[in-house]
mmCIF file of C-alpha atoms in Angstrom:
data_model
loop_
_atom_site.group_PDB
_atom_site.id
_atom_site.type_symbol
_atom_site.label_atom_id
_atom_site.label_comp_id
_atom_site.label_asym_id
_atom_site.label_seq_id
_atom_site.Cartn_x
_atom_site.Cartn_y
_atom_site.Cartn_z
ATOM 1 C CA UNK A 1 131.888 157.292 17.054
ATOM 2 C CA UNK A 2 135.173 158.802 18.254
ATOM 3 C CA UNK A 3 135.457 161.906 20.386
ATOM 4 C CA UNK A 4 137.190 164.849 18.691
ATOM 5 C CA UNK A 5 139.338 167.020 20.990
ATOM 6 C CA UNK A 6 141.238 170.140 19.939
ATOM 7 C CA UNK A 7 144.364 171.256 21.793
ATOM 8 C CA UNK A 8 144.212 175.037 21.513
ATOM 9 C CA UNK A 9 145.574 178.275 22.902
ATOM 10 C CA UNK A 10 146.571 181.182 20.682
ATOM 11 C CA UNK A 11 149.479 181.918 23.029
ATOM 12 C CA UNK A 12 152.615 180.183 21.773
ATOM 13 C CA UNK A 13 154.990 178.093 23.872
ATOM 14 C CA UNK A 14 152.400 176.712 26.277
ATOM 15 C CA UNK A 15 152.802 173.042 25.350
ATOM 16 C CA UNK A 16 150.073 172.493 22.742
ATOM 17 C CA UNK A 17 152.099 170.212 20.497
ATOM 18 C CA UNK A 18 153.722 168.383 23.404
ATOM 19 C CA UNK A 19 150.251 167.783 24.797
ATOM 20 C CA UNK A 20 148.793 166.672 21.471
ATOM 21 C CA UNK A 21 151.588 164.146 20.854
ATOM 22 C CA UNK A 22 151.802 162.721 24.350
ATOM 23 C CA UNK A 23 148.090 162.655 25.114
ATOM 24 C CA UNK A 24 147.431 160.844 21.826
ATOM 25 C CA UNK A 25 150.302 158.414 22.505
ATOM 26 C CA UNK A 26 149.011 157.701 26.001
ATOM 27 C CA UNK A 27 145.507 156.994 24.722
ATOM 28 C CA UNK A 28 146.930 154.708 22.040
ATOM 29 C CA UNK A 29 149.129 152.913 24.568
ATOM 30 C CA UNK A 30 146.031 151.401 26.205
ATOM 31 C CA UNK A 31 144.658 150.348 22.831
ATOM 32 C CA UNK A 32 142.256 153.204 22.199
ATOM 33 C CA UNK A 33 142.486 153.707 18.409
ATOM 34 C CA UNK A 34 143.576 157.341 18.137
ATOM 35 C CA UNK A 35 144.127 159.742 15.243
ATOM 36 C CA UNK A 36 146.157 162.901 15.665
ATOM 37 C CA UNK A 37 145.643 165.695 13.123
ATOM 38 C CA UNK A 38 148.420 168.256 12.744
ATOM 39 C CA UNK A 39 146.798 171.464 11.550
ATOM 40 C CA UNK A 40 149.707 173.742 12.506
ATOM 41 C CA UNK A 41 151.833 174.985 9.556
ATOM 42 C CA UNK A 42 154.941 174.542 11.717
ATOM 43 C CA UNK A 43 154.225 170.774 11.494
ATOM 44 C CA UNK A 44 155.950 170.074 14.811
ATOM 45 C CA UNK A 45 153.513 167.286 15.649
ATOM 46 C CA UNK A 46 154.423 165.619 12.366
ATOM 47 C CA UNK A 47 158.177 165.790 12.995
ATOM 48 C CA UNK A 48 157.649 164.958 16.680
ATOM 49 C CA UNK A 49 156.198 161.621 15.579
ATOM 50 C CA UNK A 50 159.150 160.844 13.350
ATOM 51 C CA UNK A 51 157.798 161.916 9.957
ATOM 52 C CA UNK A 52 159.632 164.432 7.760
ATOM 53 C CA UNK A 53 156.935 166.756 6.402
ATOM 54 C CA UNK A 54 159.054 167.354 3.266
ATOM 55 C CA UNK A 55 158.495 163.722 2.276
ATOM 56 C CA UNK A 56 154.711 163.922 2.663
ATOM 57 C CA UNK A 57 152.796 163.984 -0.632
ATOM 58 C CA UNK A 58 149.307 164.274 0.874
ATOM 59 C CA UNK A 59 148.772 166.234 4.078
ATOM 60 C CA UNK A 60 146.055 168.135 5.903
ATOM 61 C CA UNK A 61 146.801 171.010 3.515
ATOM 62 C CA UNK A 62 145.449 169.014 0.565
ATOM 63 C CA UNK A 63 142.383 168.132 2.659
ATOM 64 C CA UNK A 64 141.705 171.775 3.509
ATOM 65 C CA UNK A 65 141.937 172.987 -0.094
ATOM 66 C CA UNK A 66 139.866 170.076 -1.391
ATOM 67 C CA UNK A 67 142.445 168.225 -3.460
ATOM 68 C CA UNK A 68 142.638 165.049 -1.326
ATOM 69 C CA UNK A 69 140.416 162.916 0.884
ATOM 70 C CA UNK A 70 141.492 162.609 4.499
ATOM 71 C CA UNK A 71 141.736 158.814 4.057
ATOM 72 C CA UNK A 72 144.611 159.367 1.621
ATOM 73 C CA UNK A 73 146.614 161.404 4.150
ATOM 74 C CA UNK A 74 146.585 159.060 7.158
ATOM 75 C CA UNK A 75 149.996 157.687 8.165
ATOM 76 C CA UNK A 76 150.815 154.996 10.697
ATOM 77 C CA UNK A 77 153.174 155.832 13.561
ATOM 78 C CA UNK A 78 155.423 153.659 15.717
ATOM 79 C CA UNK A 79 152.528 153.023 18.094
ATOM 80 C CA UNK A 80 150.081 150.355 16.885
ATOM 81 C CA UNK A 81 146.941 152.293 17.799
ATOM 82 C CA UNK A 82 148.114 155.774 16.778
ATOM 83 C CA UNK A 83 147.685 157.254 13.286
ATOM 84 C CA UNK A 84 148.629 160.714 12.026
ATOM 85 C CA UNK A 85 147.326 163.184 9.468
ATOM 86 C CA UNK A 86 150.537 165.161 8.842
ATOM 87 C CA UNK A 87 150.970 168.860 8.152
ATOM 88 C CA UNK A 88 153.139 170.598 5.568
ATOM 89 C CA UNK A 89 154.591 174.107 5.324
ATOM 90 C CA UNK A 90 152.139 174.750 2.445
ATOM 91 C CA UNK A 91 149.478 175.023 5.154
ATOM 92 C CA UNK A 92 150.714 178.587 5.693
ATOM 93 C CA UNK A 93 148.745 179.670 2.627
ATOM 94 C CA UNK A 94 145.694 177.512 3.228
ATOM 95 C CA UNK A 95 143.624 180.208 4.937
ATOM 96 C CA UNK A 96 143.899 182.449 1.876
ATOM 97 C CA UNK A 97 143.066 179.575 -0.488
ATOM 98 C CA UNK A 98 140.038 178.639 1.633
ATOM 99 C CA UNK A 99 138.484 182.120 1.548
ATOM 100 C CA UNK A 100 136.217 181.438 -1.437
ATOM 101 C CA UNK A 101 135.294 177.864 -0.485
ATOM 102 C CA UNK A 102 131.701 177.197 0.502
ATOM 103 C CA UNK A 103 131.244 176.688 4.262
ATOM 104 C CA UNK A 104 134.963 177.194 4.744
ATOM 105 C CA UNK A 105 134.666 176.934 8.558
ATOM 106 C CA UNK A 106 133.314 173.378 8.267
ATOM 107 C CA UNK A 107 135.855 171.857 5.862
ATOM 108 C CA UNK A 108 137.684 169.851 8.545
ATOM 109 C CA UNK A 109 134.448 168.762 10.230
ATOM 110 C CA UNK A 110 133.139 167.281 6.970
ATOM 111 C CA UNK A 111 136.470 165.560 6.322
ATOM 112 C CA UNK A 112 136.584 163.967 9.779
ATOM 113 C CA UNK A 113 133.038 162.620 9.513
ATOM 114 C CA UNK A 114 134.171 160.051 6.943
ATOM 115 C CA UNK A 115 136.776 158.448 9.243
ATOM 116 C CA UNK A 116 135.476 159.228 12.724
ATOM 117 C CA UNK A 117 134.021 155.774 13.345
ATOM 118 C CA UNK A 118 137.479 154.210 13.022
ATOM 119 C CA UNK A 119 138.822 155.892 16.168
ATOM 120 C CA UNK A 120 137.981 156.295 19.839
ATOM 121 C CA UNK A 121 139.735 159.664 19.917
ATOM 122 C CA UNK A 122 140.699 162.254 17.313
ATOM 123 C CA UNK A 123 143.184 164.806 18.676
ATOM 124 C CA UNK A 124 143.744 168.055 16.736
ATOM 125 C CA UNK A 125 146.890 170.120 17.291
ATOM 126 C CA UNK A 126 145.962 173.741 16.531
ATOM 127 C CA UNK A 127 148.260 176.590 15.456
ATOM 128 C CA UNK A 128 149.046 179.431 17.904
ATOM 129 C CA UNK A 129 146.385 181.719 16.444
ATOM 130 C CA UNK A 130 142.627 182.106 16.257
ATOM 131 C CA UNK A 131 142.475 182.115 12.462
ATOM 132 C CA UNK A 132 140.491 180.004 10.036
ATOM 133 C CA UNK A 133 142.491 176.821 10.713
ATOM 134 C CA UNK A 134 141.756 176.979 14.434
ATOM 135 C CA UNK A 135 138.110 177.866 13.744
ATOM 136 C CA UNK A 136 137.898 174.735 11.563
ATOM 137 C CA UNK A 137 139.339 172.655 14.393
ATOM 138 C CA UNK A 138 136.909 174.046 16.976
ATOM 139 C CA UNK A 139 133.964 173.594 14.611
ATOM 140 C CA UNK A 140 134.963 169.954 14.094
ATOM 141 C CA UNK A 141 135.519 169.229 17.797
ATOM 142 C CA UNK A 142 133.385 167.938 20.630
ATOM 143 C CA UNK A 143 135.640 169.616 23.171
ATOM 144 C CA UNK A 144 138.818 171.581 23.719
ATOM 145 C CA UNK A 145 141.811 171.100 25.998
ATOM 146 C CA UNK A 146 143.467 174.411 26.895
ATOM 147 C CA UNK A 147 147.132 174.121 27.968
ATOM 148 C CA UNK A 148 148.180 176.939 30.323
ATOM 149 C CA UNK A 149 151.840 177.491 31.097
ATOM 150 C CA UNK A 150 152.686 177.954 34.783
ATOM 151 C CA UNK A 151 154.483 181.237 34.247
ATOM 152 C CA UNK A 152 153.779 184.947 34.535
ATOM 153 C CA UNK A 153 151.006 186.195 32.197
ATOM 154 C CA UNK A 154 149.563 182.642 32.116
ATOM 155 C CA UNK A 155 146.017 183.940 31.756
ATOM 156 C CA UNK A 156 146.991 186.611 29.226
ATOM 157 C CA UNK A 157 144.898 186.243 26.083
ATOM 158 C CA UNK A 158 142.689 183.477 27.452
ATOM 159 C CA UNK A 159 139.732 185.851 27.432
ATOM 160 C CA UNK A 160 140.106 186.135 23.658
ATOM 161 C CA UNK A 161 140.163 182.334 23.306
ATOM 162 C CA UNK A 162 137.078 181.962 25.493
ATOM 163 C CA UNK A 163 135.319 184.614 23.409
ATOM 164 C CA UNK A 164 136.208 182.683 20.235
ATOM 165 C CA UNK A 165 134.799 179.504 21.788
ATOM 166 C CA UNK A 166 131.608 181.431 22.600
ATOM 167 C CA UNK A 167 131.303 182.677 18.994
ATOM 168 C CA UNK A 168 131.910 179.166 17.597
ATOM 169 C CA UNK A 169 129.192 177.827 19.897
ATOM 170 C CA UNK A 170 126.748 180.513 18.776
ATOM 171 C CA UNK A 171 127.298 180.202 15.043
ATOM 172 C CA UNK A 172 129.056 176.949 14.138
ATOM 173 C CA UNK A 173 129.184 174.302 16.861
ATOM 174 C CA UNK A 174 126.710 174.657 19.752
ATOM 175 C CA UNK A 175 127.938 171.395 21.339
ATOM 176 C CA UNK A 176 131.559 172.549 21.769
ATOM 177 C CA UNK A 177 132.621 172.011 25.381
ATOM 178 C CA UNK A 178 135.756 172.765 27.383
ATOM 179 C CA UNK A 179 137.206 169.334 28.170
ATOM 180 C CA UNK A 180 139.567 170.918 30.638
ATOM 181 C CA UNK A 181 142.389 173.333 31.364
ATOM 182 C CA UNK A 182 145.825 171.726 31.623
ATOM 183 C CA UNK A 183 148.632 173.212 33.724
ATOM 184 C CA UNK A 184 151.936 172.733 31.884
ATOM 185 C CA UNK A 185 155.626 173.369 32.657
ATOM 186 C CA UNK A 186 154.848 173.157 36.364
ATOM 187 C CA UNK A 187 157.835 173.492 38.717
ATOM 188 C CA UNK A 188 157.057 172.501 42.293
ATOM 189 C CA UNK A 189 160.194 174.313 43.501
ATOM 190 C CA UNK A 190 158.946 177.754 42.538
ATOM 191 C CA UNK A 191 156.384 179.900 44.288
ATOM 192 C CA UNK A 192 155.343 181.290 40.909
ATOM 193 C CA UNK A 193 154.120 177.910 39.624
ATOM 194 C CA UNK A 194 152.001 177.435 42.714
ATOM 195 C CA UNK A 195 150.613 180.967 42.475
ATOM 196 C CA UNK A 196 149.724 180.524 38.804
ATOM 197 C CA UNK A 197 148.118 177.147 39.525
ATOM 198 C CA UNK A 198 145.985 178.721 42.282
ATOM 199 C CA UNK A 199 144.985 181.598 39.997
ATOM 200 C CA UNK A 200 143.996 179.264 37.133
ATOM 201 C CA UNK A 201 141.964 177.101 39.525
ATOM 202 C CA UNK A 202 140.139 180.170 40.857
ATOM 203 C CA UNK A 203 139.360 181.263 37.312
ATOM 204 C CA UNK A 204 138.324 177.879 35.848
ATOM 205 C CA UNK A 205 137.315 175.990 39.008
ATOM 206 C CA UNK A 206 136.549 172.308 38.294
ATOM 207 C CA UNK A 207 137.507 172.701 34.626
ATOM 208 C CA UNK A 208 141.180 172.351 35.625
ATOM 209 C CA UNK A 209 142.570 168.829 35.183
ATOM 210 C CA UNK A 210 143.932 167.156 38.293
ATOM 211 C CA UNK A 211 146.824 165.920 36.156
ATOM 212 C CA UNK A 212 149.615 168.499 35.959
ATOM 213 C CA UNK A 213 152.513 168.448 33.488
ATOM 214 C CA UNK A 214 155.795 169.083 35.276
ATOM 215 C CA UNK A 215 158.905 170.555 33.696
ATOM 216 C CA UNK A 216 160.869 167.539 32.513
ATOM 217 C CA UNK A 217 164.009 167.320 30.387
ATOM 218 C CA UNK A 218 163.073 163.934 28.889
ATOM 219 C CA UNK A 219 159.763 165.353 27.727
ATOM 220 C CA UNK A 220 161.633 168.207 26.054
ATOM 221 C CA UNK A 221 164.169 165.871 24.417
ATOM 222 C CA UNK A 222 161.709 163.358 22.975
ATOM 223 C CA UNK A 223 160.552 165.392 19.896
ATOM 224 C CA UNK A 224 164.126 165.691 18.607
ATOM 225 C CA UNK A 225 164.144 161.881 18.376
ATOM 226 C CA UNK A 226 160.737 161.818 16.645
ATOM 227 C CA UNK A 227 159.104 159.994 19.524
ATOM 228 C CA UNK A 228 156.462 160.626 22.195
ATOM 229 C CA UNK A 229 157.819 160.501 25.744
ATOM 230 C CA UNK A 230 156.332 157.019 26.256
ATOM 231 C CA UNK A 231 158.624 155.583 23.583
ATOM 232 C CA UNK A 232 161.620 157.770 24.413
ATOM 233 C CA UNK A 233 161.586 157.173 28.176
ATOM 234 C CA UNK A 234 158.472 155.532 29.583
ATOM 235 C CA UNK A 235 159.716 155.981 33.162
ATOM 236 C CA UNK A 236 160.113 159.755 32.871
ATOM 237 C CA UNK A 237 158.004 162.175 34.894
ATOM 238 C CA UNK A 238 156.625 163.676 31.670
ATOM 239 C CA UNK A 239 155.439 160.326 30.329
ATOM 240 C CA UNK A 240 153.741 159.536 33.656
ATOM 241 C CA UNK A 241 152.083 162.970 33.748
ATOM 242 C CA UNK A 242 150.511 162.461 30.316
ATOM 243 C CA UNK A 243 149.388 158.951 31.238
ATOM 244 C CA UNK A 244 147.603 160.546 34.202
ATOM 245 C CA UNK A 245 145.954 163.057 31.843
ATOM 246 C CA UNK A 246 144.845 160.268 29.493
ATOM 247 C CA UNK A 247 143.445 158.366 32.473
ATOM 248 C CA UNK A 248 141.452 161.426 33.507
ATOM 249 C CA UNK A 249 140.050 162.026 30.020
ATOM 250 C CA UNK A 250 139.068 158.363 29.599
ATOM 251 C CA UNK A 251 137.240 158.445 32.937
ATOM 252 C CA UNK A 252 135.450 161.675 31.997
ATOM 253 C CA UNK A 253 134.243 159.983 28.821
ATOM 254 C CA UNK A 254 133.619 156.500 30.200
ATOM 255 C CA UNK A 255 130.048 156.462 28.871
ATOM 256 C CA UNK A 256 131.472 156.465 25.352
ATOM 257 C CA UNK A 257 133.793 153.537 26.012
ATOM 258 C CA UNK A 258 131.982 151.146 28.338
ATOM 259 C CA UNK A 259 133.945 148.115 27.184
ATOM 260 C CA UNK A 260 137.275 149.836 26.594
ATOM 261 C CA UNK A 261 140.390 149.559 28.773
ATOM 262 C CA UNK A 262 141.005 152.219 31.410
ATOM 263 C CA UNK A 263 144.440 153.264 32.628
ATOM 264 C CA UNK A 264 145.033 152.314 36.248
ATOM 265 C CA UNK A 265 147.414 153.894 38.729
#
């Protein structure tokens, strides 16, 4: 049974979508069957993997409102071991349409259960909010990766996210764990990045991933070509950083994948 990991932080611009795309691609690159679910109405994960959301007939929106099975929404990507459940702009109204649905916080969890055995990892890209879509993602997940930008106010709002995780644990998903905190947009040349990194490590201790995502122009360019960094420029710093993150996550979950390949340095 695959491990479900949400990429979440209600603060925008911290690298959630970049992390979702490139972590999933890195896991798939070593032949771990991986599904990425785009549950953000902006559908940047969808376009970042080369799919125009306007051409999508069935998306996660149809799953959330109950008009399609998740099996009917899965699309193949350029990577052999990476599939996608795309998003659509209609997802903007999904939270209102879900209000009267029974067990509305568990809609995504129930949908994933039917396809979970097909994948080693299911990665969910959450919207920059703590609304019903994000609650669905956290309820469906085994763990959460929290990207934190290495800039001023990095920890701003994280208390609210941690409180939401606590509430989800109490009422919806007692097994939800923090997979780790990921430092993103790290610039070794600046004192600020180092100060933020030290502050995050003091706050989260061993929850902080050893892998750090550096500022990298190739990583920023890749989505405009509809590709993860591994396919756009596999030698780039960004691609290597996300391979290191995938390696770390695989090692943390090695009990689940005893006979699976592990990324080596």
